[in-house]
Amino acid sequence: MDIAHVVGRRGNCMRRKVAAVIVKDRRIVCTGYNGTPRGIKNCFEGGCARCAGDAATGTALGECVCSHAEENAISQAAYHGISVNGATLYCTLSPCLICAKLIINAGIGEVIYEQEYEFNEQTRTLLAEAGVKYTRYNRLGGGST
């Protein structure tokens, strides 16, 4: 999880720094952080009008051009031809419903998250039904709960 926090520093979203690290066979195979897509002006440079505007947190998300950390980690793996089937995804925030669907379709078997973000019952149920284990990381105890 400490590595995820370091990766998160690269995030270019003006609103939040989030990161995901995908581990397979006890090796880091890919990382991702939240921000604008490849080749698009960075969020902090004005690449995302929603983030630069005054939309309240959690609103107008359909107007945001930034990708979530989980999306970017999975996309980067695909871009480089790396299988994440059976992998574990460590993320600094719990996945949203859209990222949960990507996690399931990518074949990721476990999600370990630190803080909760939009981790509603529908998202939990979907992951559980698909057989994806999810665990909240307990930083104080150094392990999972």
Tab-separated table of N, CA and C in Angstrom:
chain	number	residue	atom	x	y	z
A	1	MET	N	0.826	-1.189	0.000
A	1	MET	CA	0.000	0.000	0.000
A	1	MET	C	0.872	1.255	0.000
A	2	ASP	N	2.018	1.164	0.621
A	2	ASP	CA	2.931	2.319	0.596
A	2	ASP	C	3.354	2.642	-0.833
A	3	ILE	N	3.581	1.612	-1.637
A	3	ILE	CA	3.948	1.840	-3.037
A	3	ILE	C	2.803	2.538	-3.766
A	4	ALA	N	1.571	2.158	-3.465
A	4	ALA	CA	0.423	2.813	-4.091
A	4	ALA	C	0.407	4.305	-3.755
A	5	HIS	N	0.728	4.650	-2.537
A	5	HIS	CA	0.747	6.071	-2.166
A	5	HIS	C	1.822	6.840	-2.931
A	6	VAL	N	2.952	6.214	-3.158
A	6	VAL	CA	4.004	6.853	-3.950
A	6	VAL	C	3.528	7.037	-5.392
A	7	VAL	N	2.915	6.008	-5.961
A	7	VAL	CA	2.385	6.093	-7.325
A	7	VAL	C	1.345	7.214	-7.411
A	8	GLY	N	0.536	7.348	-6.377
A	8	GLY	CA	-0.512	8.364	-6.363
A	8	GLY	C	0.006	9.787	-6.487
A	9	ARG	N	1.224	10.014	-6.103
A	9	ARG	CA	1.814	11.355	-6.229
A	9	ARG	C	1.915	11.801	-7.680
A	10	ARG	N	1.911	10.839	-8.610
A	10	ARG	CA	1.984	11.165	-10.034
A	10	ARG	C	0.645	11.604	-10.606
A	11	GLY	N	-0.426	11.364	-9.875
A	11	GLY	CA	-1.750	11.718	-10.351
A	11	GLY	C	-1.822	13.184	-10.755
A	12	ASN	N	-2.477	13.456	-11.875
A	12	ASN	CA	-2.547	14.843	-12.324
A	12	ASN	C	-3.934	15.445	-12.153
A	13	CYS	N	-4.838	14.747	-11.460
A	13	CYS	CA	-6.160	15.285	-11.173
A	13	CYS	C	-6.036	16.373	-10.109
A	14	MET	N	-6.736	17.466	-10.322
A	14	MET	CA	-6.688	18.591	-9.385
A	14	MET	C	-7.484	18.310	-8.115
A	15	ARG	N	-8.371	17.364	-8.161
A	15	ARG	CA	-9.267	17.121	-7.025
A	15	ARG	C	-8.756	16.079	-6.039
A	16	ARG	N	-8.077	15.060	-6.524
A	16	ARG	CA	-7.727	13.951	-5.638
A	16	ARG	C	-6.573	13.145	-6.228
A	17	LYS	N	-5.682	12.670	-5.384
A	17	LYS	CA	-4.587	11.794	-5.792
A	17	LYS	C	-4.947	10.366	-5.366
A	18	VAL	N	-5.131	9.495	-6.345
A	18	VAL	CA	-5.519	8.112	-6.095
A	18	VAL	C	-4.600	7.209	-6.903
A	19	ALA	N	-4.306	6.040	-6.373
A	19	ALA	CA	-3.428	5.122	-7.093
A	19	ALA	C	-3.896	3.685	-6.957
A	20	ALA	N	-3.470	2.873	-7.918
A	20	ALA	CA	-3.728	1.437	-7.913
A	20	ALA	C	-2.448	0.725	-8.334
A	21	VAL	N	-2.189	-0.388	-7.678
A	21	VAL	CA	-1.034	-1.228	-7.996
A	21	VAL	C	-1.565	-2.642	-8.195
A	22	ILE	N	-1.239	-3.239	-9.337
A	22	ILE	CA	-1.676	-4.600	-9.627
A	22	ILE	C	-0.501	-5.540	-9.407
A	23	VAL	N	-0.756	-6.560	-8.588
A	23	VAL	CA	0.273	-7.529	-8.211
A	23	VAL	C	-0.165	-8.921	-8.659
A	24	LYS	N	0.759	-9.623	-9.296
A	24	LYS	CA	0.477	-11.001	-9.730
A	24	LYS	C	1.702	-11.841	-9.422
A	25	ASP	N	1.472	-12.992	-8.842
A	25	ASP	CA	2.578	-13.878	-8.462
A	25	ASP	C	3.607	-13.139	-7.606
A	26	ARG	N	3.096	-12.299	-6.708
A	26	ARG	CA	3.905	-11.542	-5.749
A	26	ARG	C	4.845	-10.531	-6.400
A	27	ARG	N	4.486	-10.094	-7.626
A	27	ARG	CA	5.272	-9.082	-8.340
A	27	ARG	C	4.354	-7.972	-8.824
A	28	ILE	N	4.821	-6.752	-8.762
A	28	ILE	CA	4.064	-5.637	-9.311
A	28	ILE	C	4.112	-5.750	-10.829
A	29	VAL	N	2.939	-5.813	-11.448
A	29	VAL	CA	2.900	-5.921	-12.910
A	29	VAL	C	2.439	-4.632	-13.569
A	30	CYS	N	1.737	-3.770	-12.824
A	30	CYS	CA	1.283	-2.516	-13.400
A	30	CYS	C	0.816	-1.571	-12.307
A	31	THR	N	0.884	-0.283	-12.610
A	31	THR	CA	0.384	0.734	-11.695
A	31	THR	C	-0.488	1.709	-12.473
A	32	GLY	N	-1.283	2.453	-11.750
A	32	GLY	CA	-2.103	3.486	-12.371
A	32	GLY	C	-2.438	4.560	-11.358
A	33	TYR	N	-2.676	5.745	-11.851
A	33	TYR	CA	-3.107	6.848	-10.990
A	33	TYR	C	-4.185	7.615	-11.733
A	34	ASN	N	-4.926	8.432	-11.022
A	34	ASN	CA	-6.029	9.129	-11.670
A	34	ASN	C	-5.535	10.359	-12.416
A	35	GLY	N	-6.147	10.575	-13.558
A	35	GLY	CA	-5.793	11.722	-14.384
A	35	GLY	C	-6.347	11.579	-15.789
A	36	THR	N	-6.001	12.529	-16.621
A	36	THR	CA	-6.517	12.569	-17.989
A	36	THR	C	-5.906	11.446	-18.840
A	37	PRO	N	-6.592	11.061	-19.909
A	37	PRO	CA	-6.073	10.016	-20.793
A	37	PRO	C	-4.768	10.423	-21.490
A	38	ARG	N	-4.070	9.435	-21.983
A	38	ARG	CA	-2.811	9.634	-22.710
A	38	ARG	C	-3.008	10.640	-23.841
A	39	GLY	N	-2.101	11.595	-23.933
A	39	GLY	CA	-2.123	12.565	-25.013
A	39	GLY	C	-3.055	13.749	-24.785
A	40	ILE	N	-3.794	13.759	-23.681
A	40	ILE	CA	-4.709	14.853	-23.350
A	40	ILE	C	-4.019	15.753	-22.329
A	41	LYS	N	-4.247	17.044	-22.463
A	41	LYS	CA	-3.660	17.991	-21.520
A	41	LYS	C	-3.978	17.559	-20.090
A	42	ASN	N	-2.982	17.603	-19.204
A	42	ASN	CA	-3.173	17.206	-17.816
A	42	ASN	C	-4.274	18.019	-17.150
A	43	CYS	N	-4.908	17.408	-16.202
A	43	CYS	CA	-5.998	18.048	-15.469
A	43	CYS	C	-5.544	19.379	-14.873
A	44	PHE	N	-4.394	19.385	-14.221
A	44	PHE	CA	-3.914	20.614	-13.579
A	44	PHE	C	-3.480	21.683	-14.582
A	45	GLU	N	-3.439	21.317	-15.866
A	45	GLU	CA	-3.128	22.277	-16.935
A	45	GLU	C	-4.409	22.732	-17.656
A	46	GLY	N	-5.552	22.339	-17.112
A	46	GLY	CA	-6.823	22.707	-17.715
A	46	GLY	C	-7.431	21.640	-18.595
A	47	GLY	N	-6.911	20.417	-18.547
A	47	GLY	CA	-7.404	19.327	-19.396
A	47	GLY	C	-8.799	18.850	-19.052
A	48	CYS	N	-9.261	19.118	-17.842
A	48	CYS	CA	-10.591	18.675	-17.438
A	48	CYS	C	-11.369	19.871	-16.897
A	49	ALA	N	-12.357	20.304	-17.658
A	49	ALA	CA	-13.163	21.471	-17.272
A	49	ALA	C	-13.932	21.222	-15.981
A	50	ARG	N	-14.392	19.983	-15.761
A	50	ARG	CA	-15.140	19.684	-14.549
A	50	ARG	C	-14.263	19.877	-13.317
A	51	CYS	N	-13.053	19.345	-13.366
A	51	CYS	CA	-12.162	19.466	-12.220
A	51	CYS	C	-11.744	20.913	-11.977
A	52	ALA	N	-11.626	21.676	-13.052
A	52	ALA	CA	-11.245	23.083	-12.919
A	52	ALA	C	-12.422	23.941	-12.479
A	53	GLY	N	-13.643	23.418	-12.607
A	53	GLY	CA	-14.835	24.170	-12.254
A	53	GLY	C	-15.195	24.039	-10.792
A	54	ASP	N	-16.434	24.368	-10.497
A	54	ASP	CA	-16.870	24.373	-9.104
A	54	ASP	C	-17.896	23.283	-8.794
A	55	ALA	N	-17.917	22.222	-9.581
A	55	ALA	CA	-18.841	21.112	-9.324
A	55	ALA	C	-18.527	20.488	-7.964
A	56	ALA	N	-19.561	20.217	-7.208
A	56	ALA	CA	-19.379	19.601	-5.899
A	56	ALA	C	-18.831	18.184	-6.056
A	57	THR	N	-18.098	17.727	-5.059
A	57	THR	CA	-17.552	16.377	-5.066
A	57	THR	C	-18.673	15.367	-5.292
A	58	GLY	N	-18.435	14.450	-6.204
A	58	GLY	CA	-19.406	13.403	-6.499
A	58	GLY	C	-20.489	13.794	-7.484
A	59	THR	N	-20.434	15.025	-8.012
A	59	THR	CA	-21.448	15.469	-8.972
A	59	THR	C	-20.809	15.699	-10.336
A	60	ALA	N	-21.618	15.690	-11.367
A	60	ALA	CA	-21.191	15.948	-12.751
A	60	ALA	C	-20.047	15.033	-13.185
A	61	LEU	N	-20.031	13.817	-12.660
A	61	LEU	CA	-18.941	12.898	-12.978
A	61	LEU	C	-18.911	12.514	-14.449
A	62	GLY	N	-20.057	12.556	-15.116
A	62	GLY	CA	-20.121	12.256	-16.535
A	62	GLY	C	-19.393	13.283	-17.388
A	63	GLU	N	-19.080	14.431	-16.827
A	63	GLU	CA	-18.369	15.484	-17.542
A	63	GLU	C	-16.858	15.451	-17.291
A	64	CYS	N	-16.425	14.626	-16.368
A	64	CYS	CA	-15.008	14.546	-16.019
A	64	CYS	C	-14.272	13.677	-17.044
A	65	VAL	N	-13.157	14.170	-17.574
A	65	VAL	CA	-12.393	13.386	-18.543
A	65	VAL	C	-11.284	12.572	-17.891
A	66	CYS	N	-11.112	12.722	-16.583
A	66	CYS	CA	-10.080	11.960	-15.877
A	66	CYS	C	-10.495	10.497	-15.740
A	67	SER	N	-9.515	9.618	-15.817
A	67	SER	CA	-9.735	8.190	-15.592
A	67	SER	C	-9.332	7.859	-14.166
A	68	HIS	N	-10.030	6.889	-13.573
A	68	HIS	CA	-9.687	6.454	-12.222
A	68	HIS	C	-8.403	5.633	-12.243
A	69	ALA	N	-7.767	5.544	-11.108
A	69	ALA	CA	-6.501	4.813	-10.983
A	69	ALA	C	-6.647	3.355	-11.417
A	70	GLU	N	-7.749	2.720	-11.023
A	70	GLU	CA	-7.967	1.327	-11.394
A	70	GLU	C	-8.098	1.191	-12.904
A	71	GLU	N	-8.838	2.116	-13.523
A	71	GLU	CA	-8.990	2.113	-14.987
A	71	GLU	C	-7.622	2.221	-15.655
A	72	ASN	N	-6.810	3.147	-15.165
A	72	ASN	CA	-5.495	3.357	-15.774
A	72	ASN	C	-4.566	2.176	-15.574
A	73	ALA	N	-4.599	1.552	-14.401
A	73	ALA	CA	-3.735	0.386	-14.167
A	73	ALA	C	-4.125	-0.764	-15.095
A	74	ILE	N	-5.426	-1.033	-15.210
A	74	ILE	CA	-5.894	-2.114	-16.080
A	74	ILE	C	-5.608	-1.778	-17.541
A	75	SER	N	-5.834	-0.536	-17.929
A	75	SER	CA	-5.565	-0.112	-19.312
A	75	SER	C	-4.081	-0.205	-19.644
A	76	GLN	N	-3.240	0.190	-18.707
A	76	GLN	CA	-1.794	0.112	-18.940
A	76	GLN	C	-1.353	-1.341	-19.115
A	77	ALA	N	-1.912	-2.229	-18.312
A	77	ALA	CA	-1.580	-3.647	-18.459
A	77	ALA	C	-1.975	-4.131	-19.850
A	78	ALA	N	-3.182	-3.789	-20.290
A	78	ALA	CA	-3.647	-4.190	-21.621
A	78	ALA	C	-2.766	-3.580	-22.711
A	79	TYR	N	-2.426	-2.310	-22.567
A	79	TYR	CA	-1.599	-1.604	-23.545
A	79	TYR	C	-0.251	-2.300	-23.742
A	80	HIS	N	0.285	-2.844	-22.648
A	80	HIS	CA	1.588	-3.502	-22.696
A	80	HIS	C	1.489	-5.028	-22.798
A	81	GLY	N	0.272	-5.546	-22.976
A	81	GLY	CA	0.085	-6.987	-23.163
A	81	GLY	C	0.339	-7.813	-21.915
A	82	ILE	N	0.015	-7.261	-20.754
A	82	ILE	CA	0.243	-7.956	-19.483
A	82	ILE	C	-1.087	-8.491	-18.959
A	83	SER	N	-1.154	-9.789	-18.724
A	83	SER	CA	-2.359	-10.391	-18.164
A	83	SER	C	-2.470	-10.052	-16.681
A	84	VAL	N	-3.672	-9.660	-16.271
A	84	VAL	CA	-3.927	-9.406	-14.851
A	84	VAL	C	-4.916	-10.432	-14.293
A	85	ASN	N	-5.186	-11.472	-15.055
A	85	ASN	CA	-6.090	-12.531	-14.624
A	85	ASN	C	-5.551	-13.173	-13.346
A	86	GLY	N	-6.355	-13.172	-12.302
A	86	GLY	CA	-5.957	-13.762	-11.034
A	86	GLY	C	-5.113	-12.852	-10.156
A	87	ALA	N	-4.903	-11.626	-10.574
A	87	ALA	CA	-4.055	-10.691	-9.829
A	87	ALA	C	-4.807	-10.068	-8.654
A	88	THR	N	-4.048	-9.370	-7.825
A	88	THR	CA	-4.591	-8.578	-6.714
A	88	THR	C	-4.365	-7.115	-7.035
A	89	LEU	N	-5.393	-6.301	-6.822
A	89	LEU	CA	-5.296	-4.871	-7.052
A	89	LEU	C	-5.313	-4.164	-5.702
A	90	TYR	N	-4.259	-3.406	-5.422
A	90	TYR	CA	-4.185	-2.581	-4.223
A	90	TYR	C	-4.538	-1.157	-4.639
A	91	CYS	N	-5.475	-0.531	-3.939
A	91	CYS	CA	-5.832	0.840	-4.292
A	91	CYS	C	-6.021	1.688	-3.035
A	92	THR	N	-5.697	2.957	-3.191
A	92	THR	CA	-5.779	3.865	-2.052
A	92	THR	C	-7.220	4.204	-1.698
A	93	LEU	N	-8.140	4.080	-2.655
A	93	LEU	CA	-9.577	4.262	-2.411
A	93	LEU	C	-10.325	3.043	-2.947
A	94	SER	N	-11.453	2.731	-2.333
A	94	SER	CA	-12.254	1.607	-2.808
A	94	SER	C	-12.778	1.899	-4.221
A	95	PRO	N	-12.984	0.863	-5.004
A	95	PRO	CA	-13.434	1.076	-6.387
A	95	PRO	C	-14.884	1.523	-6.467
A	96	CYS	N	-15.171	2.347	-7.460
A	96	CYS	CA	-16.548	2.728	-7.768
A	96	CYS	C	-17.175	1.587	-8.569
A	97	LEU	N	-18.440	1.706	-8.895
A	97	LEU	CA	-19.145	0.661	-9.637
A	97	LEU	C	-18.525	0.426	-11.015
A	98	ILE	N	-18.182	1.489	-11.719
A	98	ILE	CA	-17.590	1.340	-13.055
A	98	ILE	C	-16.253	0.615	-12.964
A	99	CYS	N	-15.422	0.990	-12.003
A	99	CYS	CA	-14.124	0.316	-11.857
A	99	CYS	C	-14.309	-1.130	-11.415
A	100	ALA	N	-15.323	-1.393	-10.595
A	100	ALA	CA	-15.598	-2.772	-10.181
A	100	ALA	C	-15.901	-3.640	-11.392
A	101	LYS	N	-16.660	-3.098	-12.346
A	101	LYS	CA	-16.969	-3.866	-13.561
A	101	LYS	C	-15.697	-4.138	-14.361
A	102	LEU	N	-14.816	-3.163	-14.444
A	102	LEU	CA	-13.543	-3.365	-15.144
A	102	LEU	C	-12.692	-4.413	-14.435
A	103	ILE	N	-12.658	-4.349	-13.116
A	103	ILE	CA	-11.890	-5.306	-12.308
A	103	ILE	C	-12.392	-6.724	-12.570
A	104	ILE	N	-13.702	-6.893	-12.558
A	104	ILE	CA	-14.297	-8.211	-12.803
A	104	ILE	C	-13.945	-8.700	-14.208
A	105	ASN	N	-14.158	-7.864	-15.218
A	105	ASN	CA	-13.907	-8.280	-16.598
A	105	ASN	C	-12.433	-8.498	-16.898
A	106	ALA	N	-11.546	-7.862	-16.147
A	106	ALA	CA	-10.110	-8.075	-16.338
A	106	ALA	C	-9.639	-9.367	-15.680
A	107	GLY	N	-10.492	-9.967	-14.836
A	107	GLY	CA	-10.134	-11.219	-14.179
A	107	GLY	C	-9.374	-11.045	-12.877
A	108	ILE	N	-9.330	-9.829	-12.361
A	108	ILE	CA	-8.647	-9.588	-11.082
A	108	ILE	C	-9.417	-10.313	-9.989
A	109	GLY	N	-8.715	-11.031	-9.134
A	109	GLY	CA	-9.361	-11.879	-8.140
A	109	GLY	C	-9.536	-11.272	-6.770
A	110	GLU	N	-8.793	-10.206	-6.491
A	110	GLU	CA	-8.879	-9.611	-5.150
A	110	GLU	C	-8.580	-8.124	-5.220
A	111	VAL	N	-9.292	-7.359	-4.395
A	111	VAL	CA	-9.072	-5.929	-4.266
A	111	VAL	C	-8.805	-5.625	-2.806
A	112	ILE	N	-7.705	-4.942	-2.561
A	112	ILE	CA	-7.391	-4.469	-1.214
A	112	ILE	C	-7.348	-2.957	-1.296
A	113	TYR	N	-8.210	-2.304	-0.536
A	113	TYR	CA	-8.328	-0.853	-0.593
A	113	TYR	C	-8.088	-0.261	0.797
A	114	GLU	N	-7.696	1.017	0.817
A	114	GLU	CA	-7.411	1.650	2.106
A	114	GLU	C	-8.576	2.495	2.612
A	115	GLN	N	-9.015	3.462	1.826
A	115	GLN	CA	-10.113	4.344	2.237
A	115	GLN	C	-11.352	4.017	1.420
A	116	GLU	N	-12.508	4.309	1.975
A	116	GLU	CA	-13.738	4.060	1.230
A	116	GLU	C	-14.135	5.278	0.418
A	117	TYR	N	-14.541	5.018	-0.835
A	117	TYR	CA	-15.032	6.045	-1.748
A	117	TYR	C	-16.135	5.437	-2.587
A	118	GLU	N	-17.337	5.898	-2.423
A	118	GLU	CA	-18.454	5.422	-3.237
A	118	GLU	C	-18.530	3.898	-3.295
A	119	PHE	N	-18.163	3.233	-2.193
A	119	PHE	CA	-18.172	1.768	-2.160
A	119	PHE	C	-19.523	1.320	-1.619
A	120	ASN	N	-20.531	1.421	-2.484
A	120	ASN	CA	-21.890	1.154	-2.040
A	120	ASN	C	-22.226	-0.334	-2.088
A	121	GLU	N	-23.411	-0.652	-1.617
A	121	GLU	CA	-23.845	-2.044	-1.540
A	121	GLU	C	-23.892	-2.706	-2.917
A	122	GLN	N	-24.294	-1.959	-3.946
A	122	GLN	CA	-24.345	-2.516	-5.298
A	122	GLN	C	-22.946	-2.943	-5.755
A	123	THR	N	-21.951	-2.118	-5.475
A	123	THR	CA	-20.575	-2.443	-5.862
A	123	THR	C	-20.082	-3.665	-5.099
A	124	ARG	N	-20.323	-3.706	-3.812
A	124	ARG	CA	-19.912	-4.857	-2.986
A	124	ARG	C	-20.574	-6.147	-3.468
A	125	THR	N	-21.877	-6.068	-3.737
A	125	THR	CA	-22.625	-7.243	-4.184
A	125	THR	C	-22.108	-7.741	-5.526
A	126	LEU	N	-21.840	-6.818	-6.437
A	126	LEU	CA	-21.340	-7.191	-7.761
A	126	LEU	C	-19.993	-7.911	-7.652
A	127	LEU	N	-19.073	-7.344	-6.876
A	127	LEU	CA	-17.766	-7.987	-6.698
A	127	LEU	C	-17.918	-9.364	-6.073
A	128	ALA	N	-18.743	-9.463	-5.036
A	128	ALA	CA	-18.937	-10.747	-4.356
A	128	ALA	C	-19.547	-11.782	-5.289
A	129	GLU	N	-20.555	-11.373	-6.061
A	129	GLU	CA	-21.206	-12.301	-6.990
A	129	GLU	C	-20.229	-12.819	-8.039
A	130	ALA	N	-19.291	-11.964	-8.427
A	130	ALA	CA	-18.287	-12.358	-9.426
A	130	ALA	C	-17.130	-13.136	-8.805
A	131	GLY	N	-17.145	-13.280	-7.496
A	131	GLY	CA	-16.080	-14.029	-6.830
A	131	GLY	C	-14.818	-13.226	-6.582
A	132	VAL	N	-14.932	-11.896	-6.650
A	132	VAL	CA	-13.777	-11.036	-6.379
A	132	VAL	C	-13.770	-10.706	-4.886
A	133	LYS	N	-12.731	-11.122	-4.221
A	133	LYS	CA	-12.590	-10.848	-2.789
A	133	LYS	C	-12.202	-9.383	-2.615
A	134	TYR	N	-12.768	-8.720	-1.620
A	134	TYR	CA	-12.372	-7.344	-1.330
A	134	TYR	C	-12.137	-7.193	0.170
A	135	THR	N	-11.104	-6.438	0.500
A	135	THR	CA	-10.694	-6.273	1.882
A	135	THR	C	-10.232	-4.849	2.113
A	136	ARG	N	-10.635	-4.293	3.227
A	136	ARG	CA	-10.149	-2.965	3.587
A	136	ARG	C	-8.839	-3.118	4.346
A	137	TYR	N	-7.824	-2.409	3.886
A	137	TYR	CA	-6.491	-2.443	4.485
A	137	TYR	C	-6.501	-1.647	5.776
A	138	ASN	N	-5.925	-2.206	6.797
A	138	ASN	CA	-5.827	-1.553	8.101
A	138	ASN	C	-4.397	-1.068	8.291
A	139	ARG	N	-4.149	0.196	8.009
A	139	ARG	CA	-2.797	0.745	8.090
A	139	ARG	C	-2.231	0.645	9.494
A	140	LEU	N	-3.024	0.891	10.518
A	140	LEU	CA	-2.530	0.885	11.885
A	140	LEU	C	-1.997	-0.481	12.283
A	141	GLY	N	-2.717	-1.517	11.870
A	141	GLY	CA	-2.289	-2.871	12.199
A	141	GLY	C	-1.350	-3.463	11.159
A	142	GLY	N	-1.180	-2.750	10.035
A	142	GLY	CA	-0.297	-3.226	8.990
A	142	GLY	C	-0.851	-4.337	8.155
A	143	GLY	N	-2.128	-4.648	8.325
A	143	GLY	CA	-2.702	-5.745	7.558
A	143	GLY	C	-4.098	-5.436	7.102
A	144	SER	N	-4.854	-6.462	6.806
A	144	SER	CA	-6.202	-6.307	6.282
A	144	SER	C	-7.223	-6.624	7.358
A	145	THR	N	-8.437	-6.133	7.149
A	145	THR	CA	-9.529	-6.450	8.061
A	145	THR	C	-10.628	-7.156	7.310
